[in-house]
């Protein structure tokens, strides 16, 4: 009899391996989209030269002549890249260079010998200087930005022969910026006050002193945290601290903006760990994943247990979120526990409600729209276009299931054949692993190239399947069927 492997889309990796029974348990470079398993798109270089510094900010926009630009911030430089991939150094002469890696005072050598037990987290008594990140936006057709190490609000007016300059009269000592829907420029953490939001006059980013004749102003949030970043959603500006979340709504003179705390215990884990999707925000916190859709609420995750036990928290300031709107996905790139640089990712498909994980890293990125596909930067400091072809350097896409119990009760099953469901036969391999108990010896079978109904000889009480895609192919996998018969008890 044919037994379909009806495995729901997305990865489940919470708790034990056996708890993921009947689900996908691991993946890399694949997505589930419109009810099929398929590879993500590959990538190719877009920039013509290597950038200087570790890139932690990226934005793409069109100027008033419909020319496309990309703004890139590294820990030591600010660049403007044209449509042809040529990057121009527009770093101000007064710029303060930041740091590529977070400087943690909690690692090896901190504290006295023997003060903590081996394998137990050290007490939280030190401090961490975060890696330098950028907050980038546009003011009309001009690029505006703020480096977390420099604190100046900068503007670049499209002349590749000129550097960016500090905005006249703007506050210094800032942690970030955002242009609101109402055309005010918000300075976050203005003048070194981690709770202060200061804004320019409407349509004039050089007027910052409040007066009866303008709408400039400032407000100190009532929060125990420090301002990290902000995002535009429909009708609001959402402000994120490392502890909580606030909204800023335009109410007009004399107060101009009204502020309200809308979430507690859900502060963002890094300055770039948030994606805005029209009227909602999705972000990563130290306490899990969160969603704002009019209300702040936890976002249940099928992979949270795995992710939050696999982050190098001393370098968590590097975590970067990229919205991939074409597929309804939000990606977070993060440094795994064994790395000091972003080398892993977790993605969430908010249209279909499932998760994926994998091992490749990007330091920053931006969605498609201005350009035909997303752009991201690798730790090699080159800009790459993504979702292009199906070349992935030296890694390959795959998905692996948890245990699947095919026979009722304690019976084993004898599988003699498999029937593939793949759109371009011969571009996918299937491997199987069986066990008789969750922690018993594992037996491996395959790989089998799925091009015709294939004869196999597989026996076990629980079975796991791994799908490996071939290079440079746009394959699809639906429901694989196994030709199996229940055996005896074992």
Short mmCIF file of C-alpha atoms in Angstrom, two decimals:
data_model
loop_
_atom_site.label_atom_id
_atom_site.label_comp_id
_atom_site.label_asym_id
_atom_site.label_seq_id
_atom_site.Cartn_x
_atom_site.Cartn_y
_atom_site.Cartn_z
CA UNK A 1 0.00 0.00 0.00
CA UNK A 2 1.13 3.56 -0.65
CA UNK A 3 1.69 5.68 2.46
CA UNK A 4 1.91 9.46 1.83
CA UNK A 5 4.45 11.45 3.82
CA UNK A 6 2.14 14.36 4.59
CA UNK A 7 4.62 16.57 6.42
CA UNK A 8 3.30 20.08 7.23
CA UNK A 9 5.34 23.04 5.93
CA UNK A 10 7.99 24.66 8.10
CA UNK A 11 10.52 23.52 10.68
CA UNK A 12 9.68 22.46 14.22
CA UNK A 13 12.74 22.39 16.50
CA UNK A 14 11.57 22.89 20.06
CA UNK A 15 12.45 20.36 22.75
CA UNK A 16 13.58 16.86 21.77
CA UNK A 17 13.93 15.33 18.34
CA UNK A 18 11.01 12.98 19.04
CA UNK A 19 8.79 15.99 19.77
CA UNK A 20 9.24 16.99 16.14
CA UNK A 21 7.68 13.74 14.92
CA UNK A 22 5.74 14.17 11.72
CA UNK A 23 7.37 17.59 11.11
CA UNK A 24 10.46 18.94 9.39
CA UNK A 25 13.23 19.22 11.99
CA UNK A 26 16.12 20.89 10.12
CA UNK A 27 16.66 22.88 6.93
CA UNK A 28 19.05 25.06 5.00
CA UNK A 29 18.44 27.34 2.01
CA UNK A 30 14.90 26.07 1.46
CA UNK A 31 11.43 27.52 1.87
CA UNK A 32 7.90 26.18 1.95
CA UNK A 33 5.75 28.28 -0.34
CA UNK A 34 2.32 27.59 -1.79
CA UNK A 35 2.36 24.11 -0.27
CA UNK A 36 5.63 22.92 -1.85
CA UNK A 37 9.19 22.52 -0.62
CA UNK A 38 11.61 24.43 -2.85
CA UNK A 39 15.06 26.08 -2.76
CA UNK A 40 15.51 29.75 -1.99
CA UNK A 41 17.09 31.81 -4.76
CA UNK A 42 20.85 32.07 -4.96
CA UNK A 43 23.02 35.18 -5.07
CA UNK A 44 25.60 37.02 -7.12
CA UNK A 45 27.91 39.98 -6.50
CA UNK A 46 26.51 43.43 -7.23
CA UNK A 47 29.23 45.76 -5.92
CA UNK A 48 32.32 46.11 -8.09
CA UNK A 49 34.77 46.54 -5.21
CA UNK A 50 35.11 45.42 -1.61
CA UNK A 51 33.84 47.85 1.00
CA UNK A 52 35.94 49.00 3.93
CA UNK A 53 34.62 47.94 7.32
CA UNK A 54 31.84 45.67 8.57
CA UNK A 55 28.54 46.71 7.00
CA UNK A 56 25.65 47.15 9.48
CA UNK A 57 23.18 49.27 7.51
CA UNK A 58 21.69 49.13 4.01
CA UNK A 59 18.94 51.05 2.23
CA UNK A 60 17.82 51.39 -1.41
CA UNK A 61 15.84 54.31 -2.85
CA UNK A 62 15.04 56.28 -6.02
CA UNK A 63 15.82 59.94 -6.44
CA UNK A 64 13.49 62.43 -8.14
CA UNK A 65 14.98 61.54 -11.54
CA UNK A 66 14.12 57.86 -11.00
CA UNK A 67 17.79 56.97 -10.54
CA UNK A 68 18.31 54.12 -8.08
CA UNK A 69 20.78 54.38 -5.20
CA UNK A 70 21.96 52.23 -2.34
CA UNK A 71 23.21 53.63 0.97
CA UNK A 72 25.61 51.47 2.99
CA UNK A 73 27.01 52.09 6.45
CA UNK A 74 30.00 50.18 7.85
CA UNK A 75 31.65 50.62 11.22
CA UNK A 76 34.17 52.96 9.58
CA UNK A 77 32.58 54.33 6.37
CA UNK A 78 29.41 55.60 4.71
CA UNK A 79 28.91 54.70 1.04
CA UNK A 80 26.52 55.58 -1.76
CA UNK A 81 26.37 52.94 -4.51
CA UNK A 82 24.94 53.66 -7.95
CA UNK A 83 22.90 51.35 -10.19
CA UNK A 84 26.05 49.94 -11.74
CA UNK A 85 27.43 48.72 -8.41
CA UNK A 86 30.08 51.43 -8.03
CA UNK A 87 30.38 52.51 -4.40
CA UNK A 88 31.40 56.09 -3.54
CA UNK A 89 32.92 56.96 -0.18
CA UNK A 90 30.76 59.75 1.25
CA UNK A 91 32.05 59.54 4.82
CA UNK A 92 32.19 62.97 6.50
CA UNK A 93 35.64 64.22 7.43
CA UNK A 94 34.39 64.66 11.01
CA UNK A 95 33.13 61.07 11.28
CA UNK A 96 33.98 59.05 14.40
CA UNK A 97 34.98 55.48 13.50
CA UNK A 98 33.18 52.77 15.47
CA UNK A 99 33.97 49.12 16.24
CA UNK A 100 33.40 46.07 14.05
CA UNK A 101 32.74 43.68 16.93
CA UNK A 102 31.00 44.16 20.24
CA UNK A 103 33.44 44.55 23.13
CA UNK A 104 32.14 42.35 25.92
CA UNK A 105 33.45 42.43 29.48
CA UNK A 106 31.79 39.10 30.29
CA UNK A 107 34.03 36.63 28.47
CA UNK A 108 37.16 34.66 29.27
CA UNK A 109 39.44 36.45 31.68
CA UNK A 110 36.73 38.61 33.21
CA UNK A 111 36.53 38.19 36.95
CA UNK A 112 38.77 36.24 39.31
CA UNK A 113 39.92 32.66 38.81
CA UNK A 114 37.50 30.14 40.31
CA UNK A 115 34.72 32.66 40.91
CA UNK A 116 32.26 30.73 38.72
CA UNK A 117 31.58 27.09 37.92
CA UNK A 118 32.61 25.71 34.54
CA UNK A 119 29.69 25.64 32.08
CA UNK A 120 27.59 28.07 34.13
CA UNK A 121 26.87 31.55 32.74
CA UNK A 122 28.89 34.26 34.45
CA UNK A 123 27.02 36.79 36.56
CA UNK A 124 25.74 39.85 34.68
CA UNK A 125 28.05 42.33 36.37
CA UNK A 126 30.05 43.61 33.40
CA UNK A 127 29.17 45.70 30.39
CA UNK A 128 29.14 45.27 26.63
CA UNK A 129 29.92 47.96 24.08
CA UNK A 130 27.75 47.05 21.07
CA UNK A 131 29.10 46.69 17.56
CA UNK A 132 28.59 49.86 15.52
CA UNK A 133 25.35 49.88 13.52
CA UNK A 134 23.65 52.38 11.23
CA UNK A 135 20.18 53.87 11.09
CA UNK A 136 19.48 54.87 7.46
CA UNK A 137 16.47 56.56 5.88
CA UNK A 138 15.62 59.14 3.23
CA UNK A 139 14.60 62.79 3.49
CA UNK A 140 12.83 63.31 0.21
CA UNK A 141 15.40 62.17 -2.35
CA UNK A 142 18.35 62.65 0.00
CA UNK A 143 20.01 60.00 2.16
CA UNK A 144 20.02 60.57 5.92
CA UNK A 145 21.78 58.40 8.46
CA UNK A 146 23.24 58.06 11.92
CA UNK A 147 26.02 55.78 13.13
CA UNK A 148 25.57 54.52 16.68
CA UNK A 149 29.25 55.31 17.35
CA UNK A 150 29.28 58.77 15.77
CA UNK A 151 25.90 60.15 16.92
CA UNK A 152 25.62 62.86 14.23
CA UNK A 153 22.58 63.13 11.98
CA UNK A 154 24.04 63.12 8.47
CA UNK A 155 22.62 64.02 5.06
CA UNK A 156 23.91 63.32 1.56
CA UNK A 157 22.46 65.25 -1.38
CA UNK A 158 23.25 62.89 -4.30
CA UNK A 159 26.55 64.45 -5.40
CA UNK A 160 29.12 61.64 -5.62
CA UNK A 161 31.94 64.20 -5.53
CA UNK A 162 30.76 65.46 -2.12
CA UNK A 163 30.69 63.89 1.32
CA UNK A 164 27.70 63.60 3.60
CA UNK A 165 27.47 66.45 6.11
CA UNK A 166 25.98 66.92 9.56
CA UNK A 167 22.45 68.33 9.39
CA UNK A 168 22.46 71.97 10.48
CA UNK A 169 21.23 72.51 14.06
CA UNK A 170 20.46 68.80 14.53
CA UNK A 171 21.18 67.25 17.93
CA UNK A 172 24.31 65.17 18.42
CA UNK A 173 24.98 62.11 20.54
CA UNK A 174 22.06 60.25 18.91
CA UNK A 175 21.55 56.50 18.58
CA UNK A 176 19.41 56.56 15.45
CA UNK A 177 16.88 58.39 13.31
CA UNK A 178 13.71 57.94 11.28
CA UNK A 179 11.66 60.10 8.93
CA UNK A 180 8.01 59.91 9.97
CA UNK A 181 5.05 59.66 7.59
CA UNK A 182 4.25 63.30 8.43
CA UNK A 183 7.73 64.42 7.27
CA UNK A 184 9.36 65.08 10.61
CA UNK A 185 12.88 63.83 11.26
CA UNK A 186 13.07 61.98 14.59
CA UNK A 187 16.40 61.85 16.44
CA UNK A 188 16.50 58.87 18.82
CA UNK A 189 18.48 59.10 22.03
CA UNK A 190 19.07 62.77 21.23
CA UNK A 191 21.86 64.69 22.99
CA UNK A 192 23.05 61.54 24.75
CA UNK A 193 19.73 61.01 26.56
CA UNK A 194 18.82 57.36 25.85
CA UNK A 195 15.08 58.04 26.40
CA UNK A 196 14.73 61.26 24.41
CA UNK A 197 12.95 61.59 21.09
CA UNK A 198 13.63 64.95 19.45
CA UNK A 199 12.09 66.03 16.15
CA UNK A 200 12.65 68.75 13.60
CA UNK A 201 10.03 71.08 12.21
CA UNK A 202 7.73 69.56 9.64
CA UNK A 203 9.34 69.58 6.17
CA UNK A 204 12.43 71.34 7.55
CA UNK A 205 15.16 69.19 9.10
CA UNK A 206 17.34 72.20 10.02
CA UNK A 207 14.86 73.64 12.57
CA UNK A 208 15.08 71.82 15.91
CA UNK A 209 14.33 74.46 18.54
CA UNK A 210 10.65 74.51 19.50
CA UNK A 211 8.84 77.81 18.98
CA UNK A 212 5.31 79.07 18.46
CA UNK A 213 6.05 79.36 14.75
CA UNK A 214 7.15 75.75 14.17
CA UNK A 215 6.38 72.17 15.22
CA UNK A 216 9.80 71.10 16.44
CA UNK A 217 9.87 69.46 19.86
CA UNK A 218 11.10 66.65 22.05
CA UNK A 219 9.78 64.09 24.51
CA UNK A 220 11.43 61.86 27.10
CA UNK A 221 9.84 58.40 27.14
CA UNK A 222 8.86 56.97 30.51
CA UNK A 223 10.88 53.78 30.21
CA UNK A 224 13.53 51.81 32.04
CA UNK A 225 15.25 51.10 28.73
CA UNK A 226 17.22 52.89 26.04
CA UNK A 227 15.94 53.80 22.59
CA UNK A 228 17.17 51.39 19.95
CA UNK A 229 15.28 52.00 16.69
CA UNK A 230 11.97 53.01 15.12
CA UNK A 231 9.73 51.85 12.28
CA UNK A 232 6.89 53.41 10.29
CA UNK A 233 3.56 51.62 10.21
CA UNK A 234 0.26 52.92 8.92
CA UNK A 235 -0.56 56.09 10.88
CA UNK A 236 2.10 55.59 13.57
CA UNK A 237 5.79 55.59 14.31
CA UNK A 238 6.73 52.65 16.54
CA UNK A 239 9.65 53.25 18.92
CA UNK A 240 11.64 50.30 20.28
CA UNK A 241 13.78 50.29 23.40
CA UNK A 242 15.71 47.33 24.75
CA UNK A 243 12.96 46.88 27.37
CA UNK A 244 9.61 47.96 25.89
CA UNK A 245 7.80 49.43 22.87
CA UNK A 246 6.08 52.83 22.42
CA UNK A 247 4.00 54.48 19.73
CA UNK A 248 4.18 58.08 18.49
CA UNK A 249 1.02 59.46 16.87
CA UNK A 250 0.82 62.85 15.20
CA UNK A 251 -1.78 65.02 17.00
CA UNK A 252 -0.80 68.48 15.74
CA UNK A 253 0.16 71.62 17.70
CA UNK A 254 0.82 72.39 20.46
CA UNK A 255 2.07 68.93 21.54
CA UNK A 256 2.63 67.72 17.95
CA UNK A 257 3.10 64.07 18.93
CA UNK A 258 1.37 61.88 21.49
CA UNK A 259 3.33 58.99 22.98
CA UNK A 260 2.03 55.76 24.49
CA UNK A 261 3.72 52.64 25.79
CA UNK A 262 2.15 49.71 23.95
CA UNK A 263 4.24 46.75 25.08
CA UNK A 264 6.41 45.72 28.03
CA UNK A 265 8.98 42.95 28.44
CA UNK A 266 9.39 42.81 24.67
CA UNK A 267 12.29 45.14 23.92
CA UNK A 268 14.19 44.57 20.69
CA UNK A 269 17.41 42.53 20.88
CA UNK A 270 19.36 44.80 18.51
CA UNK A 271 18.95 48.06 16.62
CA UNK A 272 18.26 46.21 13.36
CA UNK A 273 16.14 43.25 14.51
CA UNK A 274 12.75 44.67 13.36
CA UNK A 275 10.85 44.44 10.09
CA UNK A 276 7.85 46.62 9.20
CA UNK A 277 5.18 45.09 6.96
CA UNK A 278 2.67 47.80 6.07
CA UNK A 279 0.55 48.08 9.23
CA UNK A 280 2.52 45.66 11.42
CA UNK A 281 5.98 45.05 12.88
CA UNK A 282 7.73 41.76 13.64
CA UNK A 283 10.85 41.66 15.78
CA UNK A 284 13.21 39.53 17.82
CA UNK A 285 13.55 40.15 21.53
CA UNK A 286 15.62 38.38 24.13
CA UNK A 287 12.30 36.99 25.36
CA UNK A 288 11.22 35.57 21.98
CA UNK A 289 9.59 36.83 18.80
CA UNK A 290 6.92 39.55 18.87
CA UNK A 291 4.29 41.03 16.61
CA UNK A 292 2.55 44.40 16.49
CA UNK A 293 -0.65 44.50 14.44
CA UNK A 294 -2.53 47.13 16.43
CA UNK A 295 -1.59 45.36 19.64
CA UNK A 296 1.75 43.98 20.83
CA UNK A 297 1.58 40.21 21.25
CA UNK A 298 4.01 37.27 21.45
CA UNK A 299 4.62 35.48 18.16
CA UNK A 300 4.66 31.73 18.87
CA UNK A 301 7.70 30.11 17.28
CA UNK A 302 8.27 26.49 16.30
CA UNK A 303 12.03 27.05 16.46
CA UNK A 304 12.44 29.48 19.37
CA UNK A 305 13.95 26.93 21.75
CA UNK A 306 16.67 26.11 19.22
CA UNK A 307 17.36 29.71 18.17
CA UNK A 308 17.64 31.28 21.61
CA UNK A 309 19.97 28.53 22.77
CA UNK A 310 22.18 29.06 19.72
CA UNK A 311 22.92 32.82 19.83
CA UNK A 312 26.22 34.39 20.80
CA UNK A 313 24.62 37.01 23.03
CA UNK A 314 27.85 38.94 23.44
CA UNK A 315 27.55 39.79 19.71
CA UNK A 316 23.75 40.09 19.58
CA UNK A 317 24.04 43.77 18.56
CA UNK A 318 24.85 42.42 15.05
CA UNK A 319 21.48 40.68 14.58
CA UNK A 320 19.92 42.06 11.41
CA UNK A 321 16.37 41.62 10.12
CA UNK A 322 15.53 41.65 6.39
CA UNK A 323 12.00 41.70 4.95
CA UNK A 324 11.56 39.57 1.83
CA UNK A 325 8.12 40.78 0.76
CA UNK A 326 7.94 38.72 -2.45
CA UNK A 327 7.50 35.58 -0.34
CA UNK A 328 5.97 37.12 2.77
CA UNK A 329 9.08 36.32 4.82
CA UNK A 330 11.05 38.00 7.59
CA UNK A 331 14.67 36.85 7.99
CA UNK A 332 16.91 37.36 11.01
CA UNK A 333 20.64 36.84 10.56
CA UNK A 334 22.47 36.18 13.83
CA UNK A 335 25.82 34.99 15.21
CA UNK A 336 25.55 31.40 16.40
CA UNK A 337 27.00 30.36 19.74
CA UNK A 338 30.18 29.22 17.98
CA UNK A 339 30.68 32.42 15.96
CA UNK A 340 31.41 36.11 16.48
CA UNK A 341 29.81 37.08 13.13
CA UNK A 342 26.39 36.47 11.60
CA UNK A 343 26.56 32.93 10.24
CA UNK A 344 23.01 31.64 10.74
CA UNK A 345 19.43 32.65 10.02
CA UNK A 346 15.86 32.05 11.05
CA UNK A 347 12.95 33.07 8.83
CA UNK A 348 9.22 33.40 9.38
CA UNK A 349 6.60 33.26 6.64
CA UNK A 350 3.91 35.59 8.00
CA UNK A 351 1.46 34.82 5.19
CA UNK A 352 1.49 31.07 5.73
CA UNK A 353 2.60 30.94 9.38
CA UNK A 354 5.67 28.69 9.39
CA UNK A 355 9.40 28.89 10.13
CA UNK A 356 12.73 27.89 8.54
CA UNK A 357 16.31 27.85 9.76
CA UNK A 358 19.73 27.57 8.16
CA UNK A 359 23.42 28.36 8.15
CA UNK A 360 24.53 31.24 6.03
CA UNK A 361 25.18 34.75 7.21
CA UNK A 362 24.65 38.31 6.07
CA UNK A 363 25.58 41.42 8.01
CA UNK A 364 22.75 43.59 6.62
CA UNK A 365 20.21 43.69 3.81
CA UNK A 366 17.21 45.37 2.22
CA UNK A 367 14.03 44.21 0.51
CA UNK A 368 13.29 44.20 -3.21
CA UNK A 369 11.16 46.98 -4.67
CA UNK A 370 13.60 49.65 -5.72
CA UNK A 371 15.69 46.84 -7.19
CA UNK A 372 14.18 43.66 -8.59
CA UNK A 373 15.52 41.44 -5.82
CA UNK A 374 16.78 41.80 -2.24
CA UNK A 375 20.31 43.03 -1.65
CA UNK A 376 22.48 41.87 1.24
CA UNK A 377 26.09 42.21 2.33
CA UNK A 378 28.29 39.34 3.42
CA UNK A 379 31.10 39.39 5.96
CA UNK A 380 33.46 39.60 2.97
CA UNK A 381 32.16 43.21 2.55
CA UNK A 382 30.69 42.72 -0.93
CA UNK A 383 27.10 43.57 -1.85
CA UNK A 384 25.11 40.64 -3.25
CA UNK A 385 21.81 40.45 -5.09
CA UNK A 386 19.69 37.61 -3.76
CA UNK A 387 16.95 35.38 -5.17
CA UNK A 388 19.04 35.19 -8.37
CA UNK A 389 19.56 31.74 -9.91
CA UNK A 390 20.37 28.75 -7.68
CA UNK A 391 24.09 28.96 -6.90
CA UNK A 392 25.00 28.94 -3.18
CA UNK A 393 28.80 28.95 -3.03
CA UNK A 394 29.87 25.70 -1.35
CA UNK A 395 26.62 24.83 0.49
CA UNK A 396 23.51 23.03 -0.74
CA UNK A 397 19.80 23.27 0.15
CA UNK A 398 18.17 20.51 2.15
CA UNK A 399 15.30 19.71 4.50
CA UNK A 400 15.26 16.90 7.06
CA UNK A 401 12.27 15.57 8.96
CA UNK A 402 11.91 14.41 12.50
CA UNK A 403 10.77 10.83 13.18
CA UNK A 404 7.66 9.66 11.33
CA UNK A 405 5.73 6.70 12.72
CA UNK A 406 4.04 4.93 9.83
CA UNK A 407 2.65 1.79 11.51
CA UNK A 408 0.08 1.67 14.29
CA UNK A 409 1.07 0.63 17.79
CA UNK A 410 4.50 -0.92 18.26
CA UNK A 411 4.74 -2.46 14.81
CA UNK A 412 7.67 -1.93 12.49
CA UNK A 413 7.14 -1.15 8.81
CA UNK A 414 8.84 -2.66 5.79
CA UNK A 415 9.25 -0.21 2.90
CA UNK A 416 9.96 -1.65 -0.55
CA UNK A 417 9.55 1.39 -2.79
CA UNK A 418 9.10 5.15 -2.99
CA UNK A 419 7.10 7.22 -5.45
CA UNK A 420 8.47 10.76 -5.88
CA UNK A 421 6.38 13.91 -6.30
CA UNK A 422 8.90 16.30 -7.87
CA UNK A 423 8.32 18.67 -10.74
CA UNK A 424 11.64 18.14 -12.53
CA UNK A 425 12.47 14.50 -11.91
CA UNK A 426 16.10 13.74 -11.15
CA UNK A 427 17.03 17.02 -9.42
CA UNK A 428 16.39 15.86 -5.86
CA UNK A 429 17.81 13.05 -3.73
CA UNK A 430 16.06 11.41 -0.79
CA UNK A 431 17.81 9.71 2.12
CA UNK A 432 16.17 7.84 4.98
CA UNK A 433 17.13 7.03 8.56
CA UNK A 434 15.26 4.57 10.77
CA UNK A 435 15.19 3.77 14.48
CA UNK A 436 13.23 1.34 16.60
CA UNK A 437 13.17 3.71 19.60
CA UNK A 438 13.91 7.47 19.93
CA UNK A 439 17.40 6.89 21.39
CA UNK A 440 18.25 3.58 19.71
CA UNK A 441 20.77 2.90 16.92
CA UNK A 442 20.07 4.77 13.70
CA UNK A 443 20.22 2.98 10.33
CA UNK A 444 20.80 4.94 7.11
CA UNK A 445 19.47 4.25 3.60
CA UNK A 446 20.18 6.04 0.35
CA UNK A 447 20.54 8.60 -1.07
CA UNK A 448 18.08 7.78 -3.85
CA UNK A 449 17.68 10.02 -6.89
CA UNK A 450 13.97 10.63 -7.22
CA UNK A 451 13.40 10.19 -10.94
CA UNK A 452 11.10 7.11 -11.14
CA UNK A 453 9.33 4.84 -8.67
CA UNK A 454 12.36 3.39 -6.89
CA UNK A 455 12.84 0.02 -5.24
CA UNK A 456 14.24 0.22 -1.71
CA UNK A 457 14.53 -2.02 1.33
CA UNK A 458 13.95 -0.08 4.55
CA UNK A 459 12.78 -1.37 7.95
CA UNK A 460 12.08 0.48 11.17
CA UNK A 461 9.48 1.66 13.65
CA UNK A 462 10.16 5.34 13.00
CA UNK A 463 11.60 6.83 9.84
CA UNK A 464 13.11 10.23 8.97
CA UNK A 465 13.55 11.58 5.44
CA UNK A 466 16.11 14.07 4.15
CA UNK A 467 15.63 15.93 0.85
CA UNK A 468 18.79 17.21 -0.87
CA UNK A 469 18.52 19.47 -3.91
CA UNK A 470 21.03 19.41 -6.75
CA UNK A 471 23.03 22.50 -7.69
CA UNK A 472 21.59 25.19 -9.96
CA UNK A 473 18.11 23.68 -10.20
CA UNK A 474 14.69 25.13 -9.36
CA UNK A 475 13.13 21.98 -7.98
CA UNK A 476 9.82 21.43 -6.20
CA UNK A 477 8.84 18.59 -3.86
CA UNK A 478 5.27 17.78 -2.93
CA UNK A 479 4.09 14.61 -1.15
CA UNK A 480 6.38 11.59 -1.38
CA UNK A 481 4.64 8.22 -1.13
CA UNK A 482 6.19 5.07 0.33
CA UNK A 483 5.23 1.55 -0.65
CA UNK A 484 5.17 -0.15 2.71
CA UNK A 485 3.68 -3.00 4.71
CA UNK A 486 3.38 -3.28 8.50
CA UNK A 487 5.65 -5.92 9.98
CA UNK A 488 5.67 -7.62 13.33
CA UNK A 489 6.25 -6.24 16.82
CA UNK A 490 9.78 -5.42 17.89
#
